[in-house]
């Protein structure tokens, strides 16, 4: 059962974990843009991911461009698969709360809205947004093995 346990908040090296999270998001956005996708994935009204369309709109380009596009598409598919796994891991036992946590994660980290803007849009308090954001990052990073534990950083010092 240990593999299903979420680490306690105080066990996590938050600066290192956030740095890993940021590196992943930057790489994911860059891969999306290389294949002609918007920086953030599309979601439904309930913040479920919409599968991307990655068909090649410029099928008459030179072979060199097609090869490059294939490499870019491969990278995008790999990172998008990881993103979907991390996003799916953002949940609670309460479906409504899971949806709210995903909304907050999406609005804050993919659309870049500030806590105040999310508070006004979703009609919830800033403290709750901060708490849910932290839990969402924790769940996302745990799923993708981006979490750095304090015990790991203490060993390396």
PDB file of N, CA and C in Angstrom, residues 7-91:
ATOM      1  N   UNK A   7       2.808  11.578  -0.204  1.00  0.00           N
ATOM      2  CA  UNK A   7       3.672  12.082   0.869  1.00  0.00           C
ATOM      3  C   UNK A   7       3.011  13.247   1.596  1.00  0.00           C
ATOM      4  N   UNK A   8       3.365  13.405   2.847  1.00  0.00           N
ATOM      5  CA  UNK A   8       2.854  14.533   3.616  1.00  0.00           C
ATOM      6  C   UNK A   8       3.456  15.820   3.056  1.00  0.00           C
ATOM      7  N   UNK A   9       2.716  16.900   3.146  1.00  0.00           N
ATOM      8  CA  UNK A   9       3.143  18.197   2.606  1.00  0.00           C
ATOM      9  C   UNK A   9       4.500  18.603   3.174  1.00  0.00           C
ATOM     10  N   UNK A  10       4.709  18.348   4.459  1.00  0.00           N
ATOM     11  CA  UNK A  10       5.968  18.774   5.080  1.00  0.00           C
ATOM     12  C   UNK A  10       7.159  17.888   4.702  1.00  0.00           C
ATOM     13  N   UNK A  11       6.922  16.749   4.064  1.00  0.00           N
ATOM     14  CA  UNK A  11       8.002  15.870   3.606  1.00  0.00           C
ATOM     15  C   UNK A  11       8.578  16.316   2.252  1.00  0.00           C
ATOM     16  N   UNK A  12       7.852  17.187   1.563  1.00  0.00           N
ATOM     17  CA  UNK A  12       8.213  17.558   0.194  1.00  0.00           C
ATOM     18  C   UNK A  12       9.131  18.776   0.187  1.00  0.00           C
ATOM     19  N   UNK A  13      10.154  18.716  -0.643  1.00  0.00           N
ATOM     20  CA  UNK A  13      11.011  19.871  -0.906  1.00  0.00           C
ATOM     21  C   UNK A  13      10.273  20.674  -1.979  1.00  0.00           C
ATOM     22  N   UNK A  14       9.492  21.665  -1.541  1.00  0.00           N
ATOM     23  CA  UNK A  14       8.617  22.399  -2.464  1.00  0.00           C
ATOM     24  C   UNK A  14       9.365  23.206  -3.509  1.00  0.00           C
ATOM     25  N   UNK A  15      10.449  23.913  -3.165  1.00  0.00           N
ATOM     26  CA  UNK A  15      11.154  24.651  -4.226  1.00  0.00           C
ATOM     27  C   UNK A  15      11.671  23.724  -5.340  1.00  0.00           C
ATOM     28  N   UNK A  16      12.227  22.581  -4.983  1.00  0.00           N
ATOM     29  CA  UNK A  16      12.749  21.650  -5.990  1.00  0.00           C
ATOM     30  C   UNK A  16      11.609  21.005  -6.784  1.00  0.00           C
ATOM     31  N   UNK A  17      10.517  20.675  -6.107  1.00  0.00           N
ATOM     32  CA  UNK A  17       9.367  20.063  -6.790  1.00  0.00           C
ATOM     33  C   UNK A  17       8.734  21.063  -7.758  1.00  0.00           C
ATOM     34  N   UNK A  18       8.559  22.309  -7.315  1.00  0.00           N
ATOM     35  CA  UNK A  18       7.999  23.336  -8.205  1.00  0.00           C
ATOM     36  C   UNK A  18       8.910  23.577  -9.400  1.00  0.00           C
ATOM     37  N   UNK A  19      10.224  23.520  -9.178  1.00  0.00           N
ATOM     38  CA  UNK A  19      11.169  23.698 -10.289  1.00  0.00           C
ATOM     39  C   UNK A  19      10.991  22.570 -11.308  1.00  0.00           C
ATOM     40  N   UNK A  20      10.851  21.338 -10.847  1.00  0.00           N
ATOM     41  CA  UNK A  20      10.612  20.206 -11.749  1.00  0.00           C
ATOM     42  C   UNK A  20       9.297  20.380 -12.510  1.00  0.00           C
ATOM     43  N   UNK A  21       8.279  20.824 -11.799  1.00  0.00           N
ATOM     44  CA  UNK A  21       6.962  21.053 -12.397  1.00  0.00           C
ATOM     45  C   UNK A  21       7.063  22.107 -13.498  1.00  0.00           C
ATOM     46  N   UNK A  22       7.776  23.201 -13.207  1.00  0.00           N
ATOM     47  CA  UNK A  22       7.930  24.271 -14.186  1.00  0.00           C
ATOM     48  C   UNK A  22       8.693  23.791 -15.417  1.00  0.00           C
ATOM     49  N   UNK A  23       9.746  23.013 -15.225  1.00  0.00           N
ATOM     50  CA  UNK A  23      10.519  22.463 -16.347  1.00  0.00           C
ATOM     51  C   UNK A  23       9.609  21.606 -17.227  1.00  0.00           C
ATOM     52  N   UNK A  24       8.785  20.766 -16.599  1.00  0.00           N
ATOM     53  CA  UNK A  24       7.866  19.930 -17.378  1.00  0.00           C
ATOM     54  C   UNK A  24       6.880  20.783 -18.157  1.00  0.00           C
ATOM     55  N   UNK A  25       6.260  21.780 -17.501  1.00  0.00           N
ATOM     56  CA  UNK A  25       5.262  22.609 -18.188  1.00  0.00           C
ATOM     57  C   UNK A  25       5.867  23.380 -19.355  1.00  0.00           C
ATOM     58  N   UNK A  26       7.072  23.898 -19.189  1.00  0.00           N
ATOM     59  CA  UNK A  26       7.727  24.630 -20.271  1.00  0.00           C
ATOM     60  C   UNK A  26       7.976  23.692 -21.456  1.00  0.00           C
ATOM     61  N   UNK A  27       8.477  22.503 -21.188  1.00  0.00           N
ATOM     62  CA  UNK A  27       8.731  21.532 -22.262  1.00  0.00           C
ATOM     63  C   UNK A  27       7.424  21.117 -22.943  1.00  0.00           C
ATOM     64  N   UNK A  28       6.375  20.930 -22.158  1.00  0.00           N
ATOM     65  CA  UNK A  28       5.076  20.540 -22.700  1.00  0.00           C
ATOM     66  C   UNK A  28       4.507  21.635 -23.597  1.00  0.00           C
ATOM     67  N   UNK A  29       4.548  22.881 -23.135  1.00  0.00           N
ATOM     68  CA  UNK A  29       4.048  23.997 -23.947  1.00  0.00           C
ATOM     69  C   UNK A  29       4.848  24.144 -25.240  1.00  0.00           C
ATOM     70  N   UNK A  30       6.156  24.023 -25.136  1.00  0.00           N
ATOM     71  CA  UNK A  30       7.014  24.147 -26.318  1.00  0.00           C
ATOM     72  C   UNK A  30       6.693  23.040 -27.327  1.00  0.00           C
ATOM     73  N   UNK A  31       6.491  21.824 -26.837  1.00  0.00           N
ATOM     74  CA  UNK A  31       6.139  20.706 -27.727  1.00  0.00           C
ATOM     75  C   UNK A  31       4.777  20.943 -28.377  1.00  0.00           C
ATOM     76  N   UNK A  32       3.833  21.486 -27.631  1.00  0.00           N
ATOM     77  CA  UNK A  32       2.509  21.784 -28.188  1.00  0.00           C
ATOM     78  C   UNK A  32       2.625  22.793 -29.323  1.00  0.00           C
ATOM     79  N   UNK A  33       3.404  23.846 -29.089  1.00  0.00           N
ATOM     80  CA  UNK A  33       3.541  24.896 -30.098  1.00  0.00           C
ATOM     81  C   UNK A  33       4.251  24.387 -31.350  1.00  0.00           C
ATOM     82  N   UNK A  34       5.226  23.498 -31.200  1.00  0.00           N
ATOM     83  CA  UNK A  34       5.952  22.955 -32.349  1.00  0.00           C
ATOM     84  C   UNK A  34       5.038  22.199 -33.310  1.00  0.00           C
ATOM     85  N   UNK A  35       3.983  21.587 -32.773  1.00  0.00           N
ATOM     86  CA  UNK A  35       3.068  20.828 -33.635  1.00  0.00           C
ATOM     87  C   UNK A  35       1.793  21.609 -33.946  1.00  0.00           C
ATOM     88  N   UNK A  36       1.821  22.912 -33.669  1.00  0.00           N
ATOM     89  CA  UNK A  36       0.693  23.761 -34.044  1.00  0.00           C
ATOM     90  C   UNK A  36      -0.470  23.753 -33.084  1.00  0.00           C
ATOM     91  N   UNK A  37      -0.247  23.323 -31.863  1.00  0.00           N
ATOM     92  CA  UNK A  37      -1.297  23.320 -30.845  1.00  0.00           C
ATOM     93  C   UNK A  37      -1.211  24.598 -30.022  1.00  0.00           C
ATOM     94  N   UNK A  38      -2.321  25.047 -29.454  1.00  0.00           N
ATOM     95  CA  UNK A  38      -2.253  26.194 -28.536  1.00  0.00           C
ATOM     96  C   UNK A  38      -1.452  25.803 -27.290  1.00  0.00           C
ATOM     97  N   UNK A  39      -0.921  26.770 -26.548  1.00  0.00           N
ATOM     98  CA  UNK A  39      -0.086  26.453 -25.381  1.00  0.00           C
ATOM     99  C   UNK A  39      -0.765  25.581 -24.321  1.00  0.00           C
ATOM    100  N   UNK A  40      -2.068  25.735 -24.149  1.00  0.00           N
ATOM    101  CA  UNK A  40      -2.807  24.930 -23.174  1.00  0.00           C
ATOM    102  C   UNK A  40      -3.759  23.995 -23.910  1.00  0.00           C
ATOM    103  N   UNK A  41      -3.930  22.777 -23.402  1.00  0.00           N
ATOM    104  CA  UNK A  41      -4.874  21.868 -24.057  1.00  0.00           C
ATOM    105  C   UNK A  41      -6.306  22.361 -23.916  1.00  0.00           C
ATOM    106  N   UNK A  42      -7.158  21.896 -24.791  1.00  0.00           N
ATOM    107  CA  UNK A  42      -8.574  22.239 -24.706  1.00  0.00           C
ATOM    108  C   UNK A  42      -9.228  21.354 -23.656  1.00  0.00           C
ATOM    109  N   UNK A  43     -10.198  21.928 -22.963  1.00  0.00           N
ATOM    110  CA  UNK A  43     -10.941  21.188 -21.952  1.00  0.00           C
ATOM    111  C   UNK A  43     -12.429  21.423 -22.155  1.00  0.00           C
ATOM    112  N   UNK A  44     -13.224  20.490 -21.643  1.00  0.00           N
ATOM    113  CA  UNK A  44     -14.675  20.646 -21.680  1.00  0.00           C
ATOM    114  C   UNK A  44     -15.087  21.612 -20.580  1.00  0.00           C
ATOM    115  N   UNK A  45     -16.364  21.884 -20.500  1.00  0.00           N
ATOM    116  CA  UNK A  45     -16.880  22.781 -19.468  1.00  0.00           C
ATOM    117  C   UNK A  45     -16.602  22.228 -18.067  1.00  0.00           C
ATOM    118  N   UNK A  46     -16.520  20.909 -17.937  1.00  0.00           N
ATOM    119  CA  UNK A  46     -16.227  20.297 -16.637  1.00  0.00           C
ATOM    120  C   UNK A  46     -14.732  20.011 -16.474  1.00  0.00           C
ATOM    121  N   UNK A  47     -13.904  20.619 -17.320  1.00  0.00           N
ATOM    122  CA  UNK A  47     -12.451  20.549 -17.269  1.00  0.00           C
ATOM    123  C   UNK A  47     -11.893  19.141 -17.507  1.00  0.00           C
ATOM    124  N   UNK A  48     -12.559  18.400 -18.376  1.00  0.00           N
ATOM    125  CA  UNK A  48     -12.019  17.142 -18.868  1.00  0.00           C
ATOM    126  C   UNK A  48     -11.222  17.472 -20.126  1.00  0.00           C
ATOM    127  N   UNK A  49     -10.090  16.783 -20.339  1.00  0.00           N
ATOM    128  CA  UNK A  49      -9.253  17.065 -21.501  1.00  0.00           C
ATOM    129  C   UNK A  49      -9.913  16.633 -22.797  1.00  0.00           C
ATOM    130  N   UNK A  50      -9.785  17.474 -23.821  1.00  0.00           N
ATOM    131  CA  UNK A  50     -10.261  17.163 -25.164  1.00  0.00           C
ATOM    132  C   UNK A  50      -9.057  16.656 -25.949  1.00  0.00           C
ATOM    133  N   UNK A  51      -9.150  15.484 -26.594  1.00  0.00           N
ATOM    134  CA  UNK A  51      -7.996  14.979 -27.353  1.00  0.00           C
ATOM    135  C   UNK A  51      -7.556  15.976 -28.428  1.00  0.00           C
ATOM    136  N   UNK A  52      -6.237  16.178 -28.577  1.00  0.00           N
ATOM    137  CA  UNK A  52      -5.751  17.126 -29.580  1.00  0.00           C
ATOM    138  C   UNK A  52      -5.848  16.563 -30.983  1.00  0.00           C
ATOM    139  N   UNK A  53      -5.975  17.459 -31.936  1.00  0.00           N
ATOM    140  CA  UNK A  53      -5.927  17.076 -33.337  1.00  0.00           C
ATOM    141  C   UNK A  53      -4.555  17.477 -33.855  1.00  0.00           C
ATOM    142  N   UNK A  54      -3.766  16.499 -34.279  1.00  0.00           N
ATOM    143  CA  UNK A  54      -2.399  16.798 -34.720  1.00  0.00           C
ATOM    144  C   UNK A  54      -2.195  16.424 -36.182  1.00  0.00           C
ATOM    145  N   UNK A  55      -3.264  16.515 -36.960  1.00  0.00           N
ATOM    146  CA  UNK A  55      -3.098  16.246 -38.382  1.00  0.00           C
ATOM    147  C   UNK A  55      -2.269  17.342 -39.006  1.00  0.00           C
ATOM    148  N   UNK A  56      -1.542  17.000 -40.031  1.00  0.00           N
ATOM    149  CA  UNK A  56      -0.616  17.933 -40.666  1.00  0.00           C
ATOM    150  C   UNK A  56      -1.367  18.810 -41.664  1.00  0.00           C
ATOM    151  N   UNK A  57      -1.542  20.111 -41.366  1.00  0.00           N
ATOM    152  CA  UNK A  57      -2.278  20.983 -42.283  1.00  0.00           C
ATOM    153  C   UNK A  57      -1.464  21.348 -43.523  1.00  0.00           C
ATOM    154  N   UNK A  58      -0.149  21.163 -43.490  1.00  0.00           N
ATOM    155  CA  UNK A  58       0.706  21.517 -44.628  1.00  0.00           C
ATOM    156  C   UNK A  58       1.322  20.266 -45.227  1.00  0.00           C
ATOM    157  N   UNK A  59       0.503  19.419 -45.808  1.00  0.00           N
ATOM    158  CA  UNK A  59       0.987  18.134 -46.299  1.00  0.00           C
ATOM    159  C   UNK A  59       1.891  18.260 -47.526  1.00  0.00           C
ATOM    160  N   UNK A  60       1.966  19.408 -48.181  1.00  0.00           N
ATOM    161  CA  UNK A  60       2.791  19.556 -49.372  1.00  0.00           C
ATOM    162  C   UNK A  60       4.187  20.108 -49.110  1.00  0.00           C
ATOM    163  N   UNK A  61       4.614  20.225 -47.846  1.00  0.00           N
ATOM    164  CA  UNK A  61       5.927  20.785 -47.534  1.00  0.00           C
ATOM    165  C   UNK A  61       7.046  19.829 -47.907  1.00  0.00           C
ATOM    166  N   UNK A  62       8.260  20.356 -47.901  1.00  0.00           N
ATOM    167  CA  UNK A  62       9.449  19.571 -48.234  1.00  0.00           C
ATOM    168  C   UNK A  62       9.642  18.431 -47.238  1.00  0.00           C
ATOM    169  N   UNK A  63      10.323  17.387 -47.692  1.00  0.00           N
ATOM    170  CA  UNK A  63      10.544  16.197 -46.862  1.00  0.00           C
ATOM    171  C   UNK A  63      11.258  16.538 -45.554  1.00  0.00           C
ATOM    172  N   UNK A  64      12.200  17.461 -45.601  1.00  0.00           N
ATOM    173  CA  UNK A  64      12.933  17.857 -44.399  1.00  0.00           C
ATOM    174  C   UNK A  64      11.983  18.362 -43.322  1.00  0.00           C
ATOM    175  N   UNK A  65      11.014  19.158 -43.720  1.00  0.00           N
ATOM    176  CA  UNK A  65      10.046  19.694 -42.761  1.00  0.00           C
ATOM    177  C   UNK A  65       9.154  18.588 -42.203  1.00  0.00           C
ATOM    178  N   UNK A  66       8.823  17.619 -43.037  1.00  0.00           N
ATOM    179  CA  UNK A  66       7.987  16.509 -42.577  1.00  0.00           C
ATOM    180  C   UNK A  66       8.728  15.658 -41.558  1.00  0.00           C
ATOM    181  N   UNK A  67      10.007  15.424 -41.796  1.00  0.00           N
ATOM    182  CA  UNK A  67      10.799  14.637 -40.841  1.00  0.00           C
ATOM    183  C   UNK A  67      10.886  15.372 -39.512  1.00  0.00           C
ATOM    184  N   UNK A  68      11.151  16.639 -39.573  1.00  0.00           N
ATOM    185  CA  UNK A  68      11.223  17.448 -38.345  1.00  0.00           C
ATOM    186  C   UNK A  68       9.876  17.410 -37.621  1.00  0.00           C
ATOM    187  N   UNK A  69       8.817  17.530 -38.381  1.00  0.00           N
ATOM    188  CA  UNK A  69       7.481  17.500 -37.781  1.00  0.00           C
ATOM    189  C   UNK A  69       7.214  16.157 -37.111  1.00  0.00           C
ATOM    190  N   UNK A  70       7.659  15.071 -37.723  1.00  0.00           N
ATOM    191  CA  UNK A  70       7.477  13.748 -37.123  1.00  0.00           C
ATOM    192  C   UNK A  70       8.195  13.652 -35.781  1.00  0.00           C
ATOM    193  N   UNK A  71       9.414  14.197 -35.720  1.00  0.00           N
ATOM    194  CA  UNK A  71      10.159  14.199 -34.453  1.00  0.00           C
ATOM    195  C   UNK A  71       9.440  15.052 -33.422  1.00  0.00           C
ATOM    196  N   UNK A  72       8.958  16.205 -33.843  1.00  0.00           N
ATOM    197  CA  UNK A  72       8.219  17.084 -32.938  1.00  0.00           C
ATOM    198  C   UNK A  72       6.933  16.414 -32.465  1.00  0.00           C
ATOM    199  N   UNK A  73       6.255  15.722 -33.370  1.00  0.00           N
ATOM    200  CA  UNK A  73       5.013  15.049 -33.040  1.00  0.00           C
ATOM    201  C   UNK A  73       5.259  13.925 -32.043  1.00  0.00           C
ATOM    202  N   UNK A  74       6.346  13.219 -32.207  1.00  0.00           N
ATOM    203  CA  UNK A  74       6.698  12.146 -31.276  1.00  0.00           C
ATOM    204  C   UNK A  74       6.926  12.715 -29.868  1.00  0.00           C
ATOM    205  N   UNK A  75       7.670  13.816 -29.792  1.00  0.00           N
ATOM    206  CA  UNK A  75       7.918  14.464 -28.495  1.00  0.00           C
ATOM    207  C   UNK A  75       6.610  14.961 -27.888  1.00  0.00           C
ATOM    208  N   UNK A  76       5.770  15.587 -28.711  1.00  0.00           N
ATOM    209  CA  UNK A  76       4.482  16.075 -28.230  1.00  0.00           C
ATOM    210  C   UNK A  76       3.646  14.932 -27.678  1.00  0.00           C
ATOM    211  N   UNK A  77       3.543  13.843 -28.426  1.00  0.00           N
ATOM    212  CA  UNK A  77       2.726  12.716 -27.975  1.00  0.00           C
ATOM    213  C   UNK A  77       3.213  12.161 -26.643  1.00  0.00           C
ATOM    214  N   UNK A  78       4.523  12.063 -26.489  1.00  0.00           N
ATOM    215  CA  UNK A  78       5.094  11.562 -25.230  1.00  0.00           C
ATOM    216  C   UNK A  78       4.756  12.493 -24.070  1.00  0.00           C
ATOM    217  N   UNK A  79       4.972  13.791 -24.260  1.00  0.00           N
ATOM    218  CA  UNK A  79       4.705  14.756 -23.187  1.00  0.00           C
ATOM    219  C   UNK A  79       3.205  14.898 -22.912  1.00  0.00           C
ATOM    220  N   UNK A  80       2.393  14.822 -23.959  1.00  0.00           N
ATOM    221  CA  UNK A  80       0.947  14.933 -23.749  1.00  0.00           C
ATOM    222  C   UNK A  80       0.429  13.728 -22.969  1.00  0.00           C
ATOM    223  N   UNK A  81       0.957  12.569 -23.262  1.00  0.00           N
ATOM    224  CA  UNK A  81       0.572  11.357 -22.524  1.00  0.00           C
ATOM    225  C   UNK A  81       0.916  11.520 -21.035  1.00  0.00           C
ATOM    226  N   UNK A  82       2.108  12.033 -20.758  1.00  0.00           N
ATOM    227  CA  UNK A  82       2.504  12.289 -19.370  1.00  0.00           C
ATOM    228  C   UNK A  82       1.585  13.329 -18.726  1.00  0.00           C
ATOM    229  N   UNK A  83       1.294  14.400 -19.479  1.00  0.00           N
ATOM    230  CA  UNK A  83       0.406  15.431 -18.948  1.00  0.00           C
ATOM    231  C   UNK A  83      -0.955  14.841 -18.596  1.00  0.00           C
ATOM    232  N   UNK A  84      -1.495  14.014 -19.490  1.00  0.00           N
ATOM    233  CA  UNK A  84      -2.807  13.407 -19.228  1.00  0.00           C
ATOM    234  C   UNK A  84      -2.767  12.532 -17.972  1.00  0.00           C
ATOM    235  N   UNK A  85      -1.679  11.796 -17.778  1.00  0.00           N
ATOM    236  CA  UNK A  85      -1.548  10.972 -16.573  1.00  0.00           C
ATOM    237  C   UNK A  85      -1.526  11.837 -15.320  1.00  0.00           C
ATOM    238  N   UNK A  86      -0.724  12.904 -15.357  1.00  0.00           N
ATOM    239  CA  UNK A  86      -0.646  13.802 -14.208  1.00  0.00           C
ATOM    240  C   UNK A  86      -1.967  14.488 -13.929  1.00  0.00           C
ATOM    241  N   UNK A  87      -2.635  14.935 -14.985  1.00  0.00           N
ATOM    242  CA  UNK A  87      -3.917  15.628 -14.839  1.00  0.00           C
ATOM    243  C   UNK A  87      -4.981  14.681 -14.278  1.00  0.00           C
ATOM    244  N   UNK A  88      -4.962  13.433 -14.733  1.00  0.00           N
ATOM    245  CA  UNK A  88      -5.925  12.446 -14.235  1.00  0.00           C
ATOM    246  C   UNK A  88      -5.706  12.138 -12.755  1.00  0.00           C
ATOM    247  N   UNK A  89      -4.473  12.317 -12.285  1.00  0.00           N
ATOM    248  CA  UNK A  89      -4.160  12.036 -10.880  1.00  0.00           C
ATOM    249  C   UNK A  89      -4.674  13.118  -9.942  1.00  0.00           C
ATOM    250  N   UNK A  90      -5.093  14.246 -10.482  1.00  0.00           N
ATOM    251  CA  UNK A  90      -5.634  15.330  -9.651  1.00  0.00           C
ATOM    252  C   UNK A  90      -7.074  14.978  -9.325  1.00  0.00           C
ATOM    253  N   UNK A  91      -7.296  14.491  -8.105  1.00  0.00           N
ATOM    254  CA  UNK A  91      -8.645  14.091  -7.728  1.00  0.00           C
ATOM    255  C   UNK A  91      -8.776  13.934  -6.223  1.00  0.00           C
TER     256      UNK A  91
END
